[in-house]
Structure formats: C-alpha cells, structure tokens
Short mmCIF file of C-alpha atoms in Angstrom, two decimals:
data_model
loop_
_atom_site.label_atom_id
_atom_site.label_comp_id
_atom_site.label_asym_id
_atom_site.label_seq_id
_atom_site.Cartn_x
_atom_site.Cartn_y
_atom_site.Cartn_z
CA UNK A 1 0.00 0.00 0.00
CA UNK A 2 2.13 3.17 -1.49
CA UNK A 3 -0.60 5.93 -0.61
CA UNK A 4 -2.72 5.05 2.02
CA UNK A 5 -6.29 7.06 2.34
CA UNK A 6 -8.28 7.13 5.78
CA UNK A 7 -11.18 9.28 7.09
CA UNK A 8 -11.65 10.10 10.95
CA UNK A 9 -15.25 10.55 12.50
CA UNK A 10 -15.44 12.90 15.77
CA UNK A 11 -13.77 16.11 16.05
CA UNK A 12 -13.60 16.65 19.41
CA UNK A 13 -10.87 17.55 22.08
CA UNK A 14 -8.20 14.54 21.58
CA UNK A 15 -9.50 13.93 17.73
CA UNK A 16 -6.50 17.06 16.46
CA UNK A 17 -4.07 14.82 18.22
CA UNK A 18 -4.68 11.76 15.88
CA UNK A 19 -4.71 14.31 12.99
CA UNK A 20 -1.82 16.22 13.55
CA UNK A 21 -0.05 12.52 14.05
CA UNK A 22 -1.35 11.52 10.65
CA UNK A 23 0.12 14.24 8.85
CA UNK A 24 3.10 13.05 10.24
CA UNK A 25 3.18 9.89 8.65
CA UNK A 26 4.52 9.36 5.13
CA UNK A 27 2.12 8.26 2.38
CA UNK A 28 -1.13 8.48 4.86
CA UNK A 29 -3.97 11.54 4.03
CA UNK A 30 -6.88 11.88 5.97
CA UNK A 31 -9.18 12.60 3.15
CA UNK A 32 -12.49 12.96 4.75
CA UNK A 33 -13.57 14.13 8.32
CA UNK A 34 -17.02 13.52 9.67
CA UNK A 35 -18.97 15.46 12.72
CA UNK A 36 -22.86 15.84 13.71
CA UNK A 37 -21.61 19.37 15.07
CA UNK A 38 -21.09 21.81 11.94
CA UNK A 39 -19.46 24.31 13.81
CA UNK A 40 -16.72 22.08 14.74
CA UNK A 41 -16.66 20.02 11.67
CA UNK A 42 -15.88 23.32 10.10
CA UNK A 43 -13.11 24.75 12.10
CA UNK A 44 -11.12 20.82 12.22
CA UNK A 45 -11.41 20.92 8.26
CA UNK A 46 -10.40 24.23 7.94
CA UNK A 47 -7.49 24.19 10.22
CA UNK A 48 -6.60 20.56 8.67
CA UNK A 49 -7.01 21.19 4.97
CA UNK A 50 -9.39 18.44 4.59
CA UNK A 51 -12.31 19.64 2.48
CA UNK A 52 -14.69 16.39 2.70
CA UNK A 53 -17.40 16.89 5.19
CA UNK A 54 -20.06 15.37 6.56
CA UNK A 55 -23.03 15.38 9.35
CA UNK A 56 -23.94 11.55 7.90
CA UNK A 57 -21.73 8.98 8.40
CA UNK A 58 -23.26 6.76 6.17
CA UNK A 59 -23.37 8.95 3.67
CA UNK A 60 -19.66 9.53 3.84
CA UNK A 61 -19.21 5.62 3.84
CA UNK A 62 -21.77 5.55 0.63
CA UNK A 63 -18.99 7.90 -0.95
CA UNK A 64 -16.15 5.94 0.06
CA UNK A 65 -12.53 7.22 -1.97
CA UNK A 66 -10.75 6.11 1.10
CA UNK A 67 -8.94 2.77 3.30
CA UNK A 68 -9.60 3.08 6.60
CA UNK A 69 -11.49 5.32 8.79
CA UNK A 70 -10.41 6.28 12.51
CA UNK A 71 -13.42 6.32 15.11
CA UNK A 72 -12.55 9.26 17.44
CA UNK A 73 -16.35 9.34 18.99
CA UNK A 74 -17.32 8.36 22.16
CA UNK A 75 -18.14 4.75 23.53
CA UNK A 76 -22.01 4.84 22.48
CA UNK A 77 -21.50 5.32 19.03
CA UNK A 78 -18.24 2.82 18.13
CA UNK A 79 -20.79 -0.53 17.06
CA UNK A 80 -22.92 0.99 14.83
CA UNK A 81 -19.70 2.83 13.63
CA UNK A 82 -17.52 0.09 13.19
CA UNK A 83 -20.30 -2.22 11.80
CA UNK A 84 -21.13 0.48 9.26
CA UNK A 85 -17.30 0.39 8.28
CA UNK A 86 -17.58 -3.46 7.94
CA UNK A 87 -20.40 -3.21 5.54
CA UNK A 88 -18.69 -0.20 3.42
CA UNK A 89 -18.05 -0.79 -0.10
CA UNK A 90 -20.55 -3.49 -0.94
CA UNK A 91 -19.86 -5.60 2.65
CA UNK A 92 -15.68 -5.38 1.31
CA UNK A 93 -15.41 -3.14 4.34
CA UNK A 94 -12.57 -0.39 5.07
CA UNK A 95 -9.65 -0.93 7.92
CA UNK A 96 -10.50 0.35 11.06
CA UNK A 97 -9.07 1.95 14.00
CA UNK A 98 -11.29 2.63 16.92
CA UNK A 99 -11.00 5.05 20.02
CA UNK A 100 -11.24 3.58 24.11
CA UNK A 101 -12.90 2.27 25.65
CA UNK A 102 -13.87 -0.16 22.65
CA UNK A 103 -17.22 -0.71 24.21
CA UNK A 104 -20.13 -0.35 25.98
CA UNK A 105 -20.12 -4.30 27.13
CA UNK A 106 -18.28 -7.64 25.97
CA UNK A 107 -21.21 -8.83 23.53
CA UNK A 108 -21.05 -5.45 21.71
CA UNK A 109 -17.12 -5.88 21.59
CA UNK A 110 -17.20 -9.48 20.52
CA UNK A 111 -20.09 -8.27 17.65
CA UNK A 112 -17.49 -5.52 16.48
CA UNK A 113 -14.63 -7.77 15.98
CA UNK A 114 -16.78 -10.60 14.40
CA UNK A 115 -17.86 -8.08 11.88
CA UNK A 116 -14.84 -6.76 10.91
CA UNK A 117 -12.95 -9.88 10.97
CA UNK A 118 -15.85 -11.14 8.15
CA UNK A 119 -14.37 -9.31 5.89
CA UNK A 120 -11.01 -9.33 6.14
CA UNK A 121 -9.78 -5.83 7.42
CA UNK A 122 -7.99 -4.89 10.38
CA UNK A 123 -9.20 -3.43 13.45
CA UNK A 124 -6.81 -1.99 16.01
CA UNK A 125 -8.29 -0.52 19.06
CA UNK A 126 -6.55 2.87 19.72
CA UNK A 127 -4.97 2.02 23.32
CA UNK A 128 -2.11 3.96 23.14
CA UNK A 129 -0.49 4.13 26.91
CA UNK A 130 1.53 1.23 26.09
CA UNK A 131 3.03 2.84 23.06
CA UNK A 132 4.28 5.96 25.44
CA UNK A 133 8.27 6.28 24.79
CA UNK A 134 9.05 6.14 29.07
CA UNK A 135 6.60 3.07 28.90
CA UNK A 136 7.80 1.29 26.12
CA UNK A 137 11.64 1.57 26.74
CA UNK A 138 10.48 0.08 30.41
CA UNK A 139 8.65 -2.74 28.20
CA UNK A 140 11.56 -3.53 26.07
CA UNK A 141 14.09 -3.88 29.06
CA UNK A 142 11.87 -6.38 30.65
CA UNK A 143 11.06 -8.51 27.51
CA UNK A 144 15.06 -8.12 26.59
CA UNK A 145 15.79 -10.20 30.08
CA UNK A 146 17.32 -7.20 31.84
CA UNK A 147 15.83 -8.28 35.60
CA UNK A 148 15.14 -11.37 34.92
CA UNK A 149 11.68 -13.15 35.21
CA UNK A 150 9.50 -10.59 36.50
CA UNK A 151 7.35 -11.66 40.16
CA UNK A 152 5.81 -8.31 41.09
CA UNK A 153 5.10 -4.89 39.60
CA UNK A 154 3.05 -2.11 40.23
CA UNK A 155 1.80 0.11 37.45
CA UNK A 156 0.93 3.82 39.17
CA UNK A 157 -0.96 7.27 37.82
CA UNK A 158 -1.92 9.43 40.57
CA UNK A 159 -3.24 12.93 40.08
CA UNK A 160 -4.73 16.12 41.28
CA UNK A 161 -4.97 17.09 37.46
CA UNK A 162 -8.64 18.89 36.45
CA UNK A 163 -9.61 16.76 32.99
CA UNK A 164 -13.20 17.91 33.71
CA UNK A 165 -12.63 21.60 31.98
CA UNK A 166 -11.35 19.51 28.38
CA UNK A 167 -13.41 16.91 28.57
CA UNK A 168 -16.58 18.10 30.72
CA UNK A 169 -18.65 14.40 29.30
CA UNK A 170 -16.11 12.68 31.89
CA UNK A 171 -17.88 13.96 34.95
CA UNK A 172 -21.42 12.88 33.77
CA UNK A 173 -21.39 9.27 33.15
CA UNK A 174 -21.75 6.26 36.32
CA UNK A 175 -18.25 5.33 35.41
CA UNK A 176 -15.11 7.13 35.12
CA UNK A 177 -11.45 6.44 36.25
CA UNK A 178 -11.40 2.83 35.70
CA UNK A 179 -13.05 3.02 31.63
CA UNK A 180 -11.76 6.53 31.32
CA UNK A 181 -8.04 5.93 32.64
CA UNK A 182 -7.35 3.02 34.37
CA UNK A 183 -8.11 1.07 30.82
CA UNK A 184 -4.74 2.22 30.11
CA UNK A 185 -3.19 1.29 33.19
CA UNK A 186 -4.49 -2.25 32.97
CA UNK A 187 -3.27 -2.42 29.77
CA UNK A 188 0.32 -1.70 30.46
CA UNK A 189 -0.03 -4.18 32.91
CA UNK A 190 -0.62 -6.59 30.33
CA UNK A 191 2.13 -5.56 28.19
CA UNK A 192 4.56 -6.24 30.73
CA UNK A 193 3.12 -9.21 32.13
CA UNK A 194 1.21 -10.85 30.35
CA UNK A 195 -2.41 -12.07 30.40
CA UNK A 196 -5.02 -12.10 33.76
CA UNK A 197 -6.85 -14.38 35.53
CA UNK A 198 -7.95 -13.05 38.57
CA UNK A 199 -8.21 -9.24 39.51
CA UNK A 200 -9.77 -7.83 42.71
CA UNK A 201 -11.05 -4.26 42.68
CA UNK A 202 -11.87 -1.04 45.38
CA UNK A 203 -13.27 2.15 44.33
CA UNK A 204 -14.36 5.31 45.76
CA UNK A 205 -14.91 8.87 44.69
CA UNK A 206 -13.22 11.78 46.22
CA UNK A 207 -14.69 14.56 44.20
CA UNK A 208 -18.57 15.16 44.90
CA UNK A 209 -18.98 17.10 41.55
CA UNK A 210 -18.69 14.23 39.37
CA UNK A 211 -20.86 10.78 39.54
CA UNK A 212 -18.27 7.89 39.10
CA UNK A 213 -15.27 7.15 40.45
CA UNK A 214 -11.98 9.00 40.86
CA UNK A 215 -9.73 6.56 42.82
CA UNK A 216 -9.46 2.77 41.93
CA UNK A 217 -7.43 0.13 43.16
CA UNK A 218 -7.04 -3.40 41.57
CA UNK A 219 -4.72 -6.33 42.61
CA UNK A 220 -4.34 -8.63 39.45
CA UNK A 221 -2.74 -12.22 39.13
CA UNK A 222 -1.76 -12.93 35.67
CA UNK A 223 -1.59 -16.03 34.17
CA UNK A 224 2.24 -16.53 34.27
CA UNK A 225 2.72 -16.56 37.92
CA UNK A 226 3.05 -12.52 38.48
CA UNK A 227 1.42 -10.09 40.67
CA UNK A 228 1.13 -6.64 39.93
CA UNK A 229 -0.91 -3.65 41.69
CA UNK A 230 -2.61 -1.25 39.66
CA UNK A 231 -3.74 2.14 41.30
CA UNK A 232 -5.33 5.56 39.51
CA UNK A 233 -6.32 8.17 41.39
CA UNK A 234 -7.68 12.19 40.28
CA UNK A 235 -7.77 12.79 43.53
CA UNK A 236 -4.39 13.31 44.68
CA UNK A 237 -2.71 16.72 45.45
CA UNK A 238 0.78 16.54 45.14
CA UNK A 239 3.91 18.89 44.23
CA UNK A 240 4.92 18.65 41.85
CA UNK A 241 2.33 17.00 39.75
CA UNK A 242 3.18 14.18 38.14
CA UNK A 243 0.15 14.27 35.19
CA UNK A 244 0.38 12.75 32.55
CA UNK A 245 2.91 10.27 33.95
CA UNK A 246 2.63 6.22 34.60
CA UNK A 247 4.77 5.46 37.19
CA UNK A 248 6.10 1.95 37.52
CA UNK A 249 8.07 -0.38 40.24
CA UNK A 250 8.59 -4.16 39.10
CA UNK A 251 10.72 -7.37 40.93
CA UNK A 252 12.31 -9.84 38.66
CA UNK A 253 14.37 -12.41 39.60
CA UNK A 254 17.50 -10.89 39.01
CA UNK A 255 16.77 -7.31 40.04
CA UNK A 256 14.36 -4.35 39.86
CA UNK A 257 13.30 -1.60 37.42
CA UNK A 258 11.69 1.95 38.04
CA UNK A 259 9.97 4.18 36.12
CA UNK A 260 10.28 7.02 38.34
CA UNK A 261 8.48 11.09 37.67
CA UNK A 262 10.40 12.52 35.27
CA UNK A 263 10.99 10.28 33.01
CA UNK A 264 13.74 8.43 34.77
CA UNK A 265 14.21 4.77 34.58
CA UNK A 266 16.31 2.71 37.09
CA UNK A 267 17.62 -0.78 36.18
CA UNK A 268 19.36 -2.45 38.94
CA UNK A 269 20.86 -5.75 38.26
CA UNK A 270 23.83 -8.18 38.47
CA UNK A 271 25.36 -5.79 41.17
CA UNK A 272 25.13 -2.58 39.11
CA UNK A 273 22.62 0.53 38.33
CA UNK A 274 21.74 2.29 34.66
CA UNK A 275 19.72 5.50 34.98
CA UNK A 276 18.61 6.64 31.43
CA UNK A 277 16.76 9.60 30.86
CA UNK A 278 13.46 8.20 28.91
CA UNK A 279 11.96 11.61 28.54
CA UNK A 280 9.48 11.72 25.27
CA UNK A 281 10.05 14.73 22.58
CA UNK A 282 7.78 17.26 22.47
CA UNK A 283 6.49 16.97 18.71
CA UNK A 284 6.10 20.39 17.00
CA UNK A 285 2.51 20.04 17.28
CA UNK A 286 2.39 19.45 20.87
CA UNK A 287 2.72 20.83 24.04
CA UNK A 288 3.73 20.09 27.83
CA UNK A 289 2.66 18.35 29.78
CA UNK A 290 0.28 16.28 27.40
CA UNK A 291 3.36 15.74 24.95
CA UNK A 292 4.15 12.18 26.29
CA UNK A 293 0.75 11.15 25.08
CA UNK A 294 0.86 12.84 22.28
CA UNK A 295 3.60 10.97 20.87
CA UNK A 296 2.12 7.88 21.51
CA UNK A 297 -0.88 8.83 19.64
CA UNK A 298 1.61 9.24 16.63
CA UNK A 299 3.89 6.04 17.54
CA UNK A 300 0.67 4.01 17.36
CA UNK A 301 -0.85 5.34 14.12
CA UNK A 302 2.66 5.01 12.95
CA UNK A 303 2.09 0.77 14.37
CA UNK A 304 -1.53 1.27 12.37
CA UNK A 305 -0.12 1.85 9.32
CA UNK A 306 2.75 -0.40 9.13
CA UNK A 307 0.66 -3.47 9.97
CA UNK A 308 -1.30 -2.49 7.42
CA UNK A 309 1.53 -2.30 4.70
CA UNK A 310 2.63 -5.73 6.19
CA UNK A 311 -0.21 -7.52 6.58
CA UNK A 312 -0.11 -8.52 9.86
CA UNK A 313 -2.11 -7.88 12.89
CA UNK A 314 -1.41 -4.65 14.99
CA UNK A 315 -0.25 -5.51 19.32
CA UNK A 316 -3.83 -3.69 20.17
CA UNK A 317 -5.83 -5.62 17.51
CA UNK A 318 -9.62 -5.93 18.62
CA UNK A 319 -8.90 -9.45 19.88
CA UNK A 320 -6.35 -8.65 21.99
CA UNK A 321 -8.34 -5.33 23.44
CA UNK A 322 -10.84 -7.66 23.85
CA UNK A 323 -8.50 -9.16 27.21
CA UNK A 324 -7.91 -5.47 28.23
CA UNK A 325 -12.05 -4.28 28.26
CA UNK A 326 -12.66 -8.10 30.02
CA UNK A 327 -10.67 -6.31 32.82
CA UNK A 328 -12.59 -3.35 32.92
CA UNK A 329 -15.45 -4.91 33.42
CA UNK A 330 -14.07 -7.24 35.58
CA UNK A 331 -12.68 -4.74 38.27
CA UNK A 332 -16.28 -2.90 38.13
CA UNK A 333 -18.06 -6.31 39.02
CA UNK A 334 -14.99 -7.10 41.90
CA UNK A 335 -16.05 -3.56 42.97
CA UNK A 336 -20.02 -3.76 43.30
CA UNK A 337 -19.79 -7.02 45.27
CA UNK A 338 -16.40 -6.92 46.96
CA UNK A 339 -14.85 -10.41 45.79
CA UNK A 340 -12.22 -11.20 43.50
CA UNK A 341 -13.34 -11.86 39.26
CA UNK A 342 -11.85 -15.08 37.80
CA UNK A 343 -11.79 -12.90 34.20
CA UNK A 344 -12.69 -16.53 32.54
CA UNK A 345 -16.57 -15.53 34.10
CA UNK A 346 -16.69 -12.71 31.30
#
C-alpha cells in the first residue's frame, strides 16, 4: 500500500491529536472528516485542509474514496460505527481503528470484531499508553531479560490534574477512572506481564462534583505466575504534579526496574545501576505536559499503518483489546460485590 487514504469521525478535544499525528506519517492523508456538530466540523477541516465533510456517516461511507477510517467518537456510538465500516463498499469493508474504551459491554465488543474480521480488514483498538516512549523503553528492558523473570510490579498514575474543563462528558457518566483511565493502566499491565486471571477491585470517589469514580485500586494475578498492583487516582494533590505520567516499580528475579516522575528509569541488576533519561520529545505540534501522550498517539498510528503495509495484525488488535475491556469490566463487578473476578466468568 504506497498511498494510504483514511477518514476520521469525531472532532472533538483529543481527535486534532490523531490528525496532527497523521500528517506526520509518510504516504497516509486523511481525506475525509465527519462530525454531527457543523461548527466544529468546520473549524477541524479548515485548520486541517481536509475539504470532505459530513453530518452523515453513512453517507460519507456511501462515498467511500478512502482505506480506513479512525473512530474518534465516544463509547455509544463505536458498534454501529464500526459495523457500518464493515459493511462499506458493498460488505468489502474499510480498515478500522477505533478510540477507548472499545465498548459499551463484551457482547457489543465481541459483535465488532466478528464483523470486521468477516471481511477481512484490520481493526486496532486505539490504546495507546503502552506505546508511550518512558513506557515502552520500560517494556523492552523487561522482555530483553534485563531483571530477569518478572514476580511483582506495580503500574501507578496518581493525580490532582482537572480533565473535567477539556473533557466536561467525563464527569457525567456512572463510570469514570477505571473506563476513562485506568483502561490504560491495565493495559500496560498486560504488556509487561502478560495475560489475567484473577483481579480484585476497590473504588471510591473523592470529588462530589462528578458521579463515578476517581480513585481505583485493583490487585491482578496474571496467568504466568506474576502479581502486579494497579492504582489511579484524580484525587491526589501533590507537588509537583506528576500528570500525565505512569509510574512503575517491578521485581524480577534478578533485580528491579523503576519508572520514576520525570521520566527516569532505574535498572538495577547483576550488582550494578543504569539510569537513562526516557523523557518523550515534544512533537512540534504538541505541548507540555500532554506531549508524552501525544507521541504515543503518533507512535501508534505510525504501528496502524505499518501493519497495514505488512499484513499482519497490529499488538492492540480488537482481539487482543478484547482481554484489556474483560478487565474493565471485571474490576467494576470485583467492585459492586467486593470479591475477587476469575476474568474466565466474562
């Protein structure tokens, strides 16, 4: 695939971060943008050169002209989204990346992937935590052997930050830091250590202005012997703040790693120390102190669009966020009745 087309539906807060990242990417044009809010649909095709509009999605999937289309909505709207991408073209379907979380519940996940699987395409969920620089280089250490086999971890974000003023929608819904953030967190927990098959889950809200929860704590045990401890929390004041940062402490069997604030990661084995500095760049486009996300969400588009000229399968394929949303939905039930979730119930 020399020139590869795509169109993006949503054009909200976080949806100019995927654009800006695709006009970073060689031989990728977003050729089409779609919103039900013409005021806004306006202003992201005006400041992104893209002069295909629409209000209908179906109408801009009855046009077609392009490969894949990138679902930047929220939850609600991905299945009839991605199931309308499935059937584009005469049921040949388009490629498809999709926003978190993936899902409003495991049928509807397991109906999205089932649909675009039918035909062929690729679906990669957008999860891009995992894809974070700091993250990643503390990935690559532990899958390159450098403490050993791995016993216990803890994966950390902790924050007074206020993400109500960007994204007001957070502080409405019954759920919040667990599908909102802590999806993330679980999933790095998975990329370091594997699969799950039991997590246990406390919650509470701190902040009386929203209605779900700001603090959650889960205790997982994954499948190859591990434990890890996964806490997120909006509700802590500290100086200085650490936002957007995952912090990270893991065991191995022959020594320890730390992703400490700032960037810094610690690798103590064999009787010695390495410090590097793991700090991400800020991208022209972007600015402090969201940049470390921000150049994930162009290191995973970049993932997108290589599988796609390979022809393999991309790390957060639907299938495999299919393991991360089971935990999700897991922790909520361990929450509501206050036992530990084998995750092979879901």
């Amino acid at each position: 695939m020399s020139r590869i087309r795509g169109a993006l539906i949503g054009c909200g807060f976080f949806a100019r971060n995927q654009l800006h990242a695709w006009q970073g990417i060689e031989g990728v044009e977003i050729v089409a943008i779609c919103d039900r809010d013409e005021t806004r649909l306006a202003e992201t095709g005006d400041a992104f050169g893209i002069a295909r509009r629409y209000t209908d999605a179906g109408r801009m999937f009855d046009e077609g002209g392009f490969d894949f289309v990138d679902i930047a909505t929220t939850v609600p709207s991905h299945r009839p989204l991605v199931e309308m991408a499935a059937r584009a073209g005469d049921g040949a379907g388009v490629h498809v990346i999709c926003q978190k979380p993936f899902a409003e519940n495991m049928a509807d996940a397991r109906a999205m992937i089932a649909a675009v699987e039918a035909t062929g395409k690729t679906l990669m969920v957008h999860e891009n935590f995992r894809w974070q620089s700091a993250v990643r280089a503390a990935i690559e250490a532990l899958r390159g052997g450098a403490i050993g086999t791995p016993f216990f971890g803890r994966v950390s974000f902790r924050s007074g930050y206020d993400v109500f003023s960007g994204q007001p929608y957070l502080a409405e819904g019954a759920r919040f830091i667990i599908e909102d953030l802590g999806i993330h967190i679980l999933d790095i927990s998975r990329a370091l250590f594997g699969d799950v098959a039991r997590i246990t889950a406390t919650t509470t809200r701190i902040n009386p202005e929203i209605r779900g929860e700001d603090v959650a704590t889960m205790l997982l045990a994954h499948e190859g012997g591990v434990t890890s401890v996964v806490d997120c929390s909006y509700a802590t004041r500290r100086t200085p703040e650490t936002f957007p940062e995952t912090l990270l402490e893991i065991d191995g069997t022959g020594g320890t790693l730390r992703l400490d604030a700032g960037y810094r990661l610690t690798i103590q084995a064999a009787g010695g120390e390495e410090i590097r500095d793991v700090a991400p760049p800020v991208l022209p486009w972007a600015e402090r102190p969201w940049h470390n996300i921000q150049e994930s969400v162009a290191l995973i588009q970049q993932h997108f669009v290589d599988c796609l000229r390979a022809g393999c399968a991309p790390e957060t394929s639907g299938d495999d966020n299919l393991k991360t949303f089971a935990l999700v939905e897991a922790a909520y039930l361990s929450a509501a009745e206050g036992r530990t979730v084998a995750l092979a119930e879901l």
